[in-house]
GROMACS .gro file of N, CA and C in nm:
model
  408
    1UNK      N    1   1.663  -1.751  -1.251
    1UNK     CA    2   1.587  -1.805  -1.201
    1UNK      C    3   1.650  -1.882  -1.091
    2UNK      N    4   1.789  -1.918  -1.122
    2UNK     CA    5   1.918  -1.981  -1.039
    2UNK      C    6   1.905  -1.892  -0.923
    3UNK      N    7   1.909  -1.750  -0.920
    3UNK     CA    8   1.932  -1.667  -0.792
    3UNK      C    9   1.817  -1.652  -0.716
    4UNK      N   10   1.713  -1.669  -0.764
    4UNK     CA   11   1.563  -1.725  -0.675
    4UNK      C   12   1.608  -1.814  -0.587
    5UNK      N   13   1.631  -1.955  -0.698
    5UNK     CA   14   1.648  -2.072  -0.592
    5UNK      C   15   1.741  -2.067  -0.489
    6UNK      N   16   1.852  -1.970  -0.481
    6UNK     CA   17   1.950  -1.962  -0.403
    6UNK      C   18   1.899  -1.882  -0.281
    7UNK      N   19   1.750  -1.840  -0.289
    7UNK     CA   20   1.751  -1.712  -0.197
    7UNK      C   21   1.673  -1.832  -0.059
    8UNK      N   22   1.679  -1.806   0.080
    8UNK     CA   23   1.591  -1.913   0.177
    8UNK      C   24   1.466  -1.924   0.133
    9UNK      N   25   1.389  -2.013   0.164
    9UNK     CA   26   1.215  -2.067   0.125
    9UNK      C   27   1.142  -1.919   0.172
   10UNK      N   28   1.226  -1.891   0.305
   10UNK     CA   29   1.094  -1.754   0.330
   10UNK      C   30   1.092  -1.634   0.252
   11UNK      N   31   1.205  -1.607   0.184
   11UNK     CA   32   1.190  -1.514   0.124
   11UNK      C   33   1.074  -1.481   0.014
   12UNK      N   34   1.064  -1.595  -0.065
   12UNK     CA   35   0.982  -1.567  -0.204
   12UNK      C   36   0.830  -1.581  -0.136
   13UNK      N   37   0.821  -1.648  -0.028
   13UNK     CA   38   0.663  -1.668   0.048
   13UNK      C   39   0.633  -1.536   0.097
   14UNK      N   40   0.743  -1.461   0.148
   14UNK     CA   41   0.707  -1.309   0.223
   14UNK      C   42   0.662  -1.220   0.079
   15UNK      N   43   0.765  -1.237  -0.034
   15UNK     CA   44   0.712  -1.169  -0.128
   15UNK      C   45   0.586  -1.180  -0.198
   16UNK      N   46   0.519  -1.335  -0.196
   16UNK     CA   47   0.402  -1.389  -0.271
   16UNK      C   48   0.305  -1.292  -0.190
   17UNK      N   49   0.344  -1.271  -0.035
   17UNK     CA   50   0.235  -1.236   0.057
   17UNK      C   51   0.236  -1.076   0.049
   18UNK      N   52   0.313  -1.006   0.012
   18UNK     CA   53   0.308  -0.856  -0.037
   18UNK      C   54   0.239  -0.833  -0.146
   19UNK      N   55   0.286  -0.919  -0.239
   19UNK     CA   56   0.216  -0.917  -0.364
   19UNK      C   57   0.063  -0.931  -0.384
   20UNK      N   58   0.028  -1.015  -0.275
   20UNK     CA   59  -0.137  -1.051  -0.258
   20UNK      C   60  -0.189  -0.949  -0.192
   21UNK      N   61  -0.134  -0.891  -0.083
   21UNK     CA   62  -0.178  -0.755  -0.020
   21UNK      C   63  -0.177  -0.636  -0.124
   22UNK      N   64  -0.089  -0.604  -0.221
   22UNK     CA   65  -0.083  -0.503  -0.287
   22UNK      C   66  -0.190  -0.548  -0.390
   23UNK      N   67  -0.241  -0.649  -0.450
   23UNK     CA   68  -0.340  -0.698  -0.532
   23UNK      C   69  -0.474  -0.683  -0.476
   24UNK      N   70  -0.476  -0.711  -0.360
   24UNK     CA   71  -0.638  -0.720  -0.280
   24UNK      C   72  -0.652  -0.557  -0.242
   25UNK      N   73  -0.520  -0.456  -0.221
   25UNK     CA   74  -0.565  -0.330  -0.201
   25UNK      C   75  -0.612  -0.264  -0.337
   26UNK      N   76  -0.545  -0.307  -0.467
   26UNK     CA   77  -0.532  -0.239  -0.573
   26UNK      C   78  -0.693  -0.273  -0.599
   27UNK      N   79  -0.726  -0.400  -0.593
   27UNK     CA   80  -0.873  -0.408  -0.636
   27UNK      C   81  -0.987  -0.359  -0.563
   28UNK      N   82  -0.940  -0.336  -0.427
   28UNK     CA   83  -1.037  -0.244  -0.298
   28UNK      C   84  -1.055  -0.073  -0.352
   29UNK      N   85  -0.904  -0.043  -0.421
   29UNK     CA   86  -0.923   0.097  -0.471
   29UNK      C   87  -0.983   0.103  -0.577
   30UNK      N   88  -0.990   0.020  -0.684
   30UNK     CA   89  -1.041   0.035  -0.832
   30UNK      C   90  -1.177  -0.002  -0.858
   31UNK      N   91  -1.207  -0.079  -0.747
   31UNK     CA   92  -1.369  -0.128  -0.736
   31UNK      C   93  -1.449   0.003  -0.766
   32UNK      N   94  -1.582  -0.045  -0.833
   32UNK     CA   95  -1.678   0.108  -0.820
   32UNK      C   96  -1.778   0.074  -0.688
   33UNK      N   97  -1.802   0.178  -0.676
   33UNK     CA   98  -1.853   0.216  -0.541
   33UNK      C   99  -2.020   0.148  -0.538
   34UNK      N  100  -2.075   0.157  -0.674
   34UNK     CA  101  -2.223   0.132  -0.695
   34UNK      C  102  -2.235  -0.025  -0.665
   35UNK      N  103  -2.142  -0.108  -0.749
   35UNK     CA  104  -2.150  -0.236  -0.719
   35UNK      C  105  -2.000  -0.290  -0.693
   36UNK      N  106  -1.975  -0.291  -0.561
   36UNK     CA  107  -1.862  -0.334  -0.533
   36UNK      C  108  -1.823  -0.494  -0.542
   37UNK      N  109  -1.707  -0.541  -0.577
   37UNK     CA  110  -1.680  -0.668  -0.564
   37UNK      C  111  -1.636  -0.730  -0.455
   38UNK      N  112  -1.575  -0.672  -0.360
   38UNK     CA  113  -1.570  -0.666  -0.206
   38UNK      C  114  -1.648  -0.571  -0.147
   39UNK      N  115  -1.755  -0.592  -0.081
   39UNK     CA  116  -1.833  -0.471  -0.004
   39UNK      C  117  -1.808  -0.469   0.133
   40UNK      N  118  -1.711  -0.360   0.134
   40UNK     CA  119  -1.684  -0.319   0.296
   40UNK      C  120  -1.767  -0.262   0.390
   41UNK      N  121  -1.906  -0.276   0.377
   41UNK     CA  122  -1.992  -0.205   0.449
   41UNK      C  123  -2.012  -0.058   0.487
   42UNK      N  124  -1.904   0.040   0.386
   42UNK     CA  125  -1.906   0.166   0.406
   42UNK      C  126  -2.044   0.215   0.340
   43UNK      N  127  -2.089   0.317   0.473
   43UNK     CA  128  -2.216   0.367   0.370
   43UNK      C  129  -2.181   0.472   0.233
   44UNK      N  130  -2.285   0.440   0.160
   44UNK     CA  131  -2.267   0.517   0.013
   44UNK      C  132  -2.340   0.637   0.089
   45UNK      N  133  -2.293   0.746   0.004
   45UNK     CA  134  -2.359   0.878   0.006
   45UNK      C  135  -2.264   1.006  -0.075
   46UNK      N  136  -2.308   1.129  -0.040
   46UNK     CA  137  -2.230   1.224  -0.082
   46UNK      C  138  -2.094   1.232  -0.029
   47UNK      N  139  -2.014   1.306  -0.094
   47UNK     CA  140  -1.896   1.329  -0.034
   47UNK      C  141  -1.874   1.436   0.049
   48UNK      N  142  -1.883   1.409   0.156
   48UNK     CA  143  -1.892   1.510   0.271
   48UNK      C  144  -1.747   1.530   0.312
   49UNK      N  145  -1.723   1.626   0.407
   49UNK     CA  146  -1.587   1.633   0.480
   49UNK      C  147  -1.576   1.502   0.564
   50UNK      N  148  -1.649   1.467   0.643
   50UNK     CA  149  -1.637   1.364   0.770
   50UNK      C  150  -1.632   1.238   0.668
   51UNK      N  151  -1.693   1.209   0.545
   51UNK     CA  152  -1.677   1.084   0.473
   51UNK      C  153  -1.501   1.090   0.405
   52UNK      N  154  -1.498   1.200   0.343
   52UNK     CA  155  -1.351   1.233   0.311
   52UNK      C  156  -1.237   1.187   0.393
   53UNK      N  157  -1.249   1.249   0.536
   53UNK     CA  158  -1.136   1.218   0.607
   53UNK      C  159  -1.141   1.082   0.679
   54UNK      N  160  -1.271   0.992   0.684
   54UNK     CA  161  -1.284   0.864   0.722
   54UNK      C  162  -1.191   0.786   0.576
   55UNK      N  163  -1.204   0.840   0.465
   55UNK     CA  164  -1.152   0.753   0.373
   55UNK      C  165  -1.002   0.811   0.339
   56UNK      N  166  -0.948   0.944   0.390
   56UNK     CA  167  -0.839   0.965   0.371
   56UNK      C  168  -0.768   0.867   0.526
   57UNK      N  169  -0.808   0.880   0.646
   57UNK     CA  170  -0.764   0.779   0.742
   57UNK      C  171  -0.750   0.634   0.693
   58UNK      N  172  -0.854   0.550   0.615
   58UNK     CA  173  -0.808   0.442   0.547
   58UNK      C  174  -0.698   0.438   0.482
   59UNK      N  175  -0.701   0.529   0.373
   59UNK     CA  176  -0.584   0.531   0.278
   59UNK      C  177  -0.437   0.546   0.354
   60UNK      N  178  -0.447   0.609   0.483
   60UNK     CA  179  -0.326   0.652   0.562
   60UNK      C  180  -0.288   0.517   0.606
   61UNK      N  181  -0.361   0.427   0.681
   61UNK     CA  182  -0.351   0.277   0.710
   61UNK      C  183  -0.316   0.227   0.624
   62UNK      N  184  -0.395   0.169   0.497
   62UNK     CA  185  -0.348   0.088   0.415
   62UNK      C  186  -0.200   0.082   0.350
   63UNK      N  187  -0.181   0.214   0.310
   63UNK     CA  188  -0.076   0.279   0.265
   63UNK      C  189   0.054   0.216   0.336
   64UNK      N  190   0.041   0.273   0.456
   64UNK     CA  191   0.135   0.206   0.577
   64UNK      C  192   0.150   0.087   0.599
   65UNK      N  193   0.031   0.011   0.580
   65UNK     CA  194   0.053  -0.120   0.598
   65UNK      C  195   0.136  -0.193   0.464
   66UNK      N  196   0.092  -0.139   0.364
   66UNK     CA  197   0.184  -0.176   0.242
   66UNK      C  198   0.303  -0.148   0.228
   67UNK      N  199   0.349  -0.035   0.290
   67UNK     CA  200   0.518  -0.015   0.313
   67UNK      C  201   0.562  -0.130   0.387
   68UNK      N  202   0.507  -0.139   0.537
   68UNK     CA  203   0.538  -0.256   0.650
   68UNK      C  204   0.542  -0.385   0.560
   69UNK      N  205   0.457  -0.444   0.475
   69UNK     CA  206   0.427  -0.561   0.417
   69UNK      C  207   0.565  -0.573   0.321
   70UNK      N  208   0.617  -0.460   0.241
   70UNK     CA  209   0.696  -0.444   0.136
   70UNK      C  210   0.856  -0.472   0.229
   71UNK      N  211   0.819  -0.347   0.335
   71UNK     CA  212   0.971  -0.388   0.415
   71UNK      C  213   1.002  -0.526   0.480
   72UNK      N  214   0.900  -0.605   0.502
   72UNK     CA  215   0.895  -0.742   0.581
   72UNK      C  216   0.928  -0.829   0.450
   73UNK      N  217   0.898  -0.821   0.370
   73UNK     CA  218   0.916  -0.899   0.226
   73UNK      C  219   1.063  -0.881   0.208
   74UNK      N  220   1.117  -0.768   0.206
   74UNK     CA  221   1.258  -0.759   0.145
   74UNK      C  222   1.342  -0.739   0.240
   75UNK      N  223   1.325  -0.737   0.356
   75UNK     CA  224   1.424  -0.749   0.454
   75UNK      C  225   1.532  -0.851   0.481
   76UNK      N  226   1.497  -0.947   0.433
   76UNK     CA  227   1.608  -1.072   0.423
   76UNK      C  228   1.678  -1.093   0.294
   77UNK      N  229   1.623  -1.024   0.230
   77UNK     CA  230   1.712  -1.008   0.075
   77UNK      C  231   1.775  -0.893   0.055
   78UNK      N  232   1.755  -0.770   0.146
   78UNK     CA  233   1.849  -0.672   0.099
   78UNK      C  234   1.873  -0.653   0.217
   79UNK      N  235   2.005  -0.544   0.232
   79UNK     CA  236   2.022  -0.456   0.363
   79UNK      C  237   1.849  -0.401   0.422
   80UNK      N  238   1.869  -0.340   0.529
   80UNK     CA  239   1.765  -0.293   0.548
   80UNK      C  240   1.708  -0.158   0.528
   81UNK      N  241   1.816  -0.094   0.528
   81UNK     CA  242   1.803   0.041   0.474
   81UNK      C  243   1.759   0.057   0.350
   82UNK      N  244   1.805  -0.045   0.235
   82UNK     CA  245   1.756  -0.061   0.126
   82UNK      C  246   1.635  -0.117   0.087
   83UNK      N  247   1.595  -0.225   0.190
   83UNK     CA  248   1.466  -0.274   0.205
   83UNK      C  249   1.347  -0.168   0.196
   84UNK      N  250   1.403  -0.059   0.308
   84UNK     CA  251   1.291   0.026   0.354
   84UNK      C  252   1.267   0.106   0.192
   85UNK      N  253   1.374   0.131   0.158
   85UNK     CA  254   1.366   0.254   0.031
   85UNK      C  255   1.278   0.178  -0.091
   86UNK      N  256   1.327   0.047  -0.066
   86UNK     CA  257   1.268  -0.003  -0.166
   86UNK      C  258   1.121  -0.032  -0.144
   87UNK      N  259   1.065  -0.058   0.000
   87UNK     CA  260   0.934  -0.103   0.019
   87UNK      C  261   0.870   0.082  -0.004
   88UNK      N  262   0.920   0.182   0.047
   88UNK     CA  263   0.861   0.282   0.025
   88UNK      C  264   0.824   0.320  -0.126
   89UNK      N  265   0.911   0.293  -0.193
   89UNK     CA  266   0.918   0.352  -0.332
   89UNK      C  267   0.804   0.243  -0.405
   90UNK      N  268   0.796   0.122  -0.372
   90UNK     CA  269   0.689   0.033  -0.424
   90UNK      C  270   0.559   0.089  -0.380
   91UNK      N  271   0.561   0.126  -0.269
   91UNK     CA  272   0.417   0.159  -0.168
   91UNK      C  273   0.361   0.310  -0.217
   92UNK      N  274   0.448   0.403  -0.256
   92UNK     CA  275   0.400   0.503  -0.327
   92UNK      C  276   0.371   0.510  -0.467
   93UNK      N  277   0.476   0.435  -0.555
   93UNK     CA  278   0.416   0.377  -0.655
   93UNK      C  279   0.260   0.316  -0.680
   94UNK      N  280   0.262   0.254  -0.586
   94UNK     CA  281   0.094   0.214  -0.587
   94UNK      C  282   0.023   0.295  -0.565
   95UNK      N  283   0.036   0.362  -0.485
   95UNK     CA  284  -0.075   0.466  -0.437
   95UNK      C  285  -0.095   0.599  -0.548
   96UNK      N  286   0.013   0.618  -0.607
   96UNK     CA  287   0.009   0.708  -0.745
   96UNK      C  288  -0.077   0.652  -0.850
   97UNK      N  289  -0.050   0.544  -0.870
   97UNK     CA  290  -0.099   0.442  -0.993
   97UNK      C  291  -0.250   0.427  -0.968
   98UNK      N  292  -0.278   0.369  -0.835
   98UNK     CA  293  -0.434   0.362  -0.813
   98UNK      C  294  -0.485   0.517  -0.813
   99UNK      N  295  -0.478   0.572  -0.766
   99UNK     CA  296  -0.515   0.738  -0.762
   99UNK      C  297  -0.523   0.772  -0.920
  100UNK      N  298  -0.428   0.760  -1.000
  100UNK     CA  299  -0.439   0.781  -1.153
  100UNK      C  300  -0.556   0.707  -1.209
  101UNK      N  301  -0.578   0.572  -1.189
  101UNK     CA  302  -0.637   0.485  -1.259
  101UNK      C  303  -0.811   0.501  -1.210
  102UNK      N  304  -0.833   0.538  -1.068
  102UNK     CA  305  -0.966   0.571  -1.029
  102UNK      C  306  -1.044   0.632  -1.104
  103UNK      N  307  -0.956   0.778  -1.176
  103UNK     CA  308  -1.008   0.865  -1.267
  103UNK      C  309  -1.059   0.785  -1.354
  104UNK      N  310  -1.032   0.655  -1.407
  104UNK     CA  311  -1.094   0.577  -1.535
  104UNK      C  312  -1.185   0.481  -1.497
  105UNK      N  313  -1.188   0.469  -1.356
  105UNK     CA  314  -1.307   0.373  -1.303
  105UNK      C  315  -1.436   0.437  -1.293
  106UNK      N  316  -1.560   0.356  -1.322
  106UNK     CA  317  -1.693   0.435  -1.290
  106UNK      C  318  -1.696   0.471  -1.155
  107UNK      N  319  -1.794   0.574  -1.135
  107UNK     CA  320  -1.809   0.644  -1.030
  107UNK      C  321  -1.729   0.660  -0.908
  108UNK      N  322  -1.595   0.667  -0.963
  108UNK     CA  323  -1.458   0.674  -0.880
  108UNK      C  324  -1.416   0.790  -0.937
  109UNK      N  325  -1.324   0.879  -0.833
  109UNK     CA  326  -1.232   0.991  -0.924
  109UNK      C  327  -1.083   1.016  -0.823
  110UNK      N  328  -1.027   1.067  -0.882
  110UNK     CA  329  -0.866   1.077  -0.813
  110UNK      C  330  -0.916   1.188  -0.716
  111UNK      N  331  -0.814   1.207  -0.644
  111UNK     CA  332  -0.832   1.265  -0.498
  111UNK      C  333  -0.694   1.304  -0.440
  112UNK      N  334  -0.684   1.435  -0.439
  112UNK     CA  335  -0.556   1.491  -0.358
  112UNK      C  336  -0.520   1.445  -0.244
  113UNK      N  337  -0.658   1.468  -0.171
  113UNK     CA  338  -0.657   1.413  -0.014
  113UNK      C  339  -0.588   1.269  -0.023
  114UNK      N  340  -0.659   1.200  -0.100
  114UNK     CA  341  -0.620   1.006  -0.079
  114UNK      C  342  -0.475   1.007  -0.116
  115UNK      N  343  -0.419   1.101  -0.241
  115UNK     CA  344  -0.310   1.082  -0.286
  115UNK      C  345  -0.197   1.102  -0.163
  116UNK      N  346  -0.255   1.227  -0.074
  116UNK     CA  347  -0.160   1.268   0.017
  116UNK      C  348  -0.153   1.155   0.149
  117UNK      N  349  -0.282   1.103   0.159
  117UNK     CA  350  -0.304   1.012   0.259
  117UNK      C  351  -0.215   0.871   0.231
  118UNK      N  352  -0.199   0.846   0.090
  118UNK     CA  353  -0.132   0.738   0.070
  118UNK      C  354   0.026   0.744   0.103
  119UNK      N  355   0.061   0.857   0.052
  119UNK     CA  356   0.210   0.895   0.062
  119UNK      C  357   0.217   0.911   0.191
  120UNK      N  358   0.150   0.995   0.303
  120UNK     CA  359   0.158   1.013   0.428
  120UNK      C  360   0.153   0.865   0.505
  121UNK      N  361   0.110   0.797   0.448
  121UNK     CA  362   0.103   0.664   0.514
  121UNK      C  363   0.212   0.563   0.517
  122UNK      N  364   0.284   0.631   0.398
  122UNK     CA  365   0.391   0.524   0.352
  122UNK      C  366   0.514   0.599   0.439
  123UNK      N  367   0.519   0.760   0.459
  123UNK     CA  368   0.623   0.798   0.525
  123UNK      C  369   0.580   0.805   0.657
  124UNK      N  370   0.506   0.794   0.710
  124UNK     CA  371   0.478   0.737   0.860
  124UNK      C  372   0.530   0.598   0.881
  125UNK      N  373   0.490   0.499   0.831
  125UNK     CA  374   0.532   0.392   0.845
  125UNK      C  375   0.683   0.367   0.840
  126UNK      N  376   0.754   0.427   0.748
  126UNK     CA  377   0.859   0.420   0.689
  126UNK      C  378   0.950   0.499   0.813
  127UNK      N  379   0.886   0.611   0.912
  127UNK     CA  380   0.985   0.646   0.990
  127UNK      C  381   0.914   0.548   1.147
  128UNK      N  382   0.856   0.504   1.141
  128UNK     CA  383   0.827   0.382   1.265
  128UNK      C  384   0.941   0.278   1.218
  129UNK      N  385   0.926   0.259   1.095
  129UNK     CA  386   1.030   0.107   1.060
  129UNK      C  387   1.176   0.158   1.105
  130UNK      N  388   1.214   0.269   1.057
  130UNK     CA  389   1.343   0.332   1.077
  130UNK      C  390   1.393   0.349   1.234
  131UNK      N  391   1.281   0.377   1.320
  131UNK     CA  392   1.296   0.394   1.433
  131UNK      C  393   1.310   0.278   1.518
  132UNK      N  394   1.280   0.175   1.439
  132UNK     CA  395   1.248   0.050   1.546
  132UNK      C  396   1.384  -0.010   1.504
  133UNK      N  397   1.424  -0.024   1.327
  133UNK     CA  398   1.545  -0.099   1.304
  133UNK      C  399   1.676  -0.010   1.284
  134UNK      N  400   1.685   0.089   1.254
  134UNK     CA  401   1.779   0.136   1.207
  134UNK      C  402   1.860   0.233   1.314
  135UNK      N  403   1.775   0.298   1.391
  135UNK     CA  404   1.841   0.428   1.515
  135UNK      C  405   1.864   0.339   1.633
  136UNK      N  406   1.855   0.200   1.651
  136UNK     CA  407   1.889   0.156   1.778
  136UNK      C  408   2.030   0.143   1.787
   0.00000   0.00000   0.00000
């Protein structure tokens, strides 16, 4: 606790925001499609190729944002390279966990395409962050 008090005030706030985003994303990914807690207005229907690709794109974007949020939260508390590695690990772990937990959720299922999009989004965001911060 003493070490946390020694951190600049912005760092706990950044971590709280990254945790909040991660919790919201988890809620969105684990809610049932038939009766969602937060309705995003996505039309329901059969799992067509177009629908799966649209969801894959959303997963790519969401997990890229998750990696960026965690990097932003950690970059003042750790070296940039370590913050990026930690952000990537956290985001990929969240992506894997939510895909596994979806198989236990009513009217949801785990998807290899979604998992690939989760990891791809993290890797893409990490590459962009790396290029902007470390390749200079």
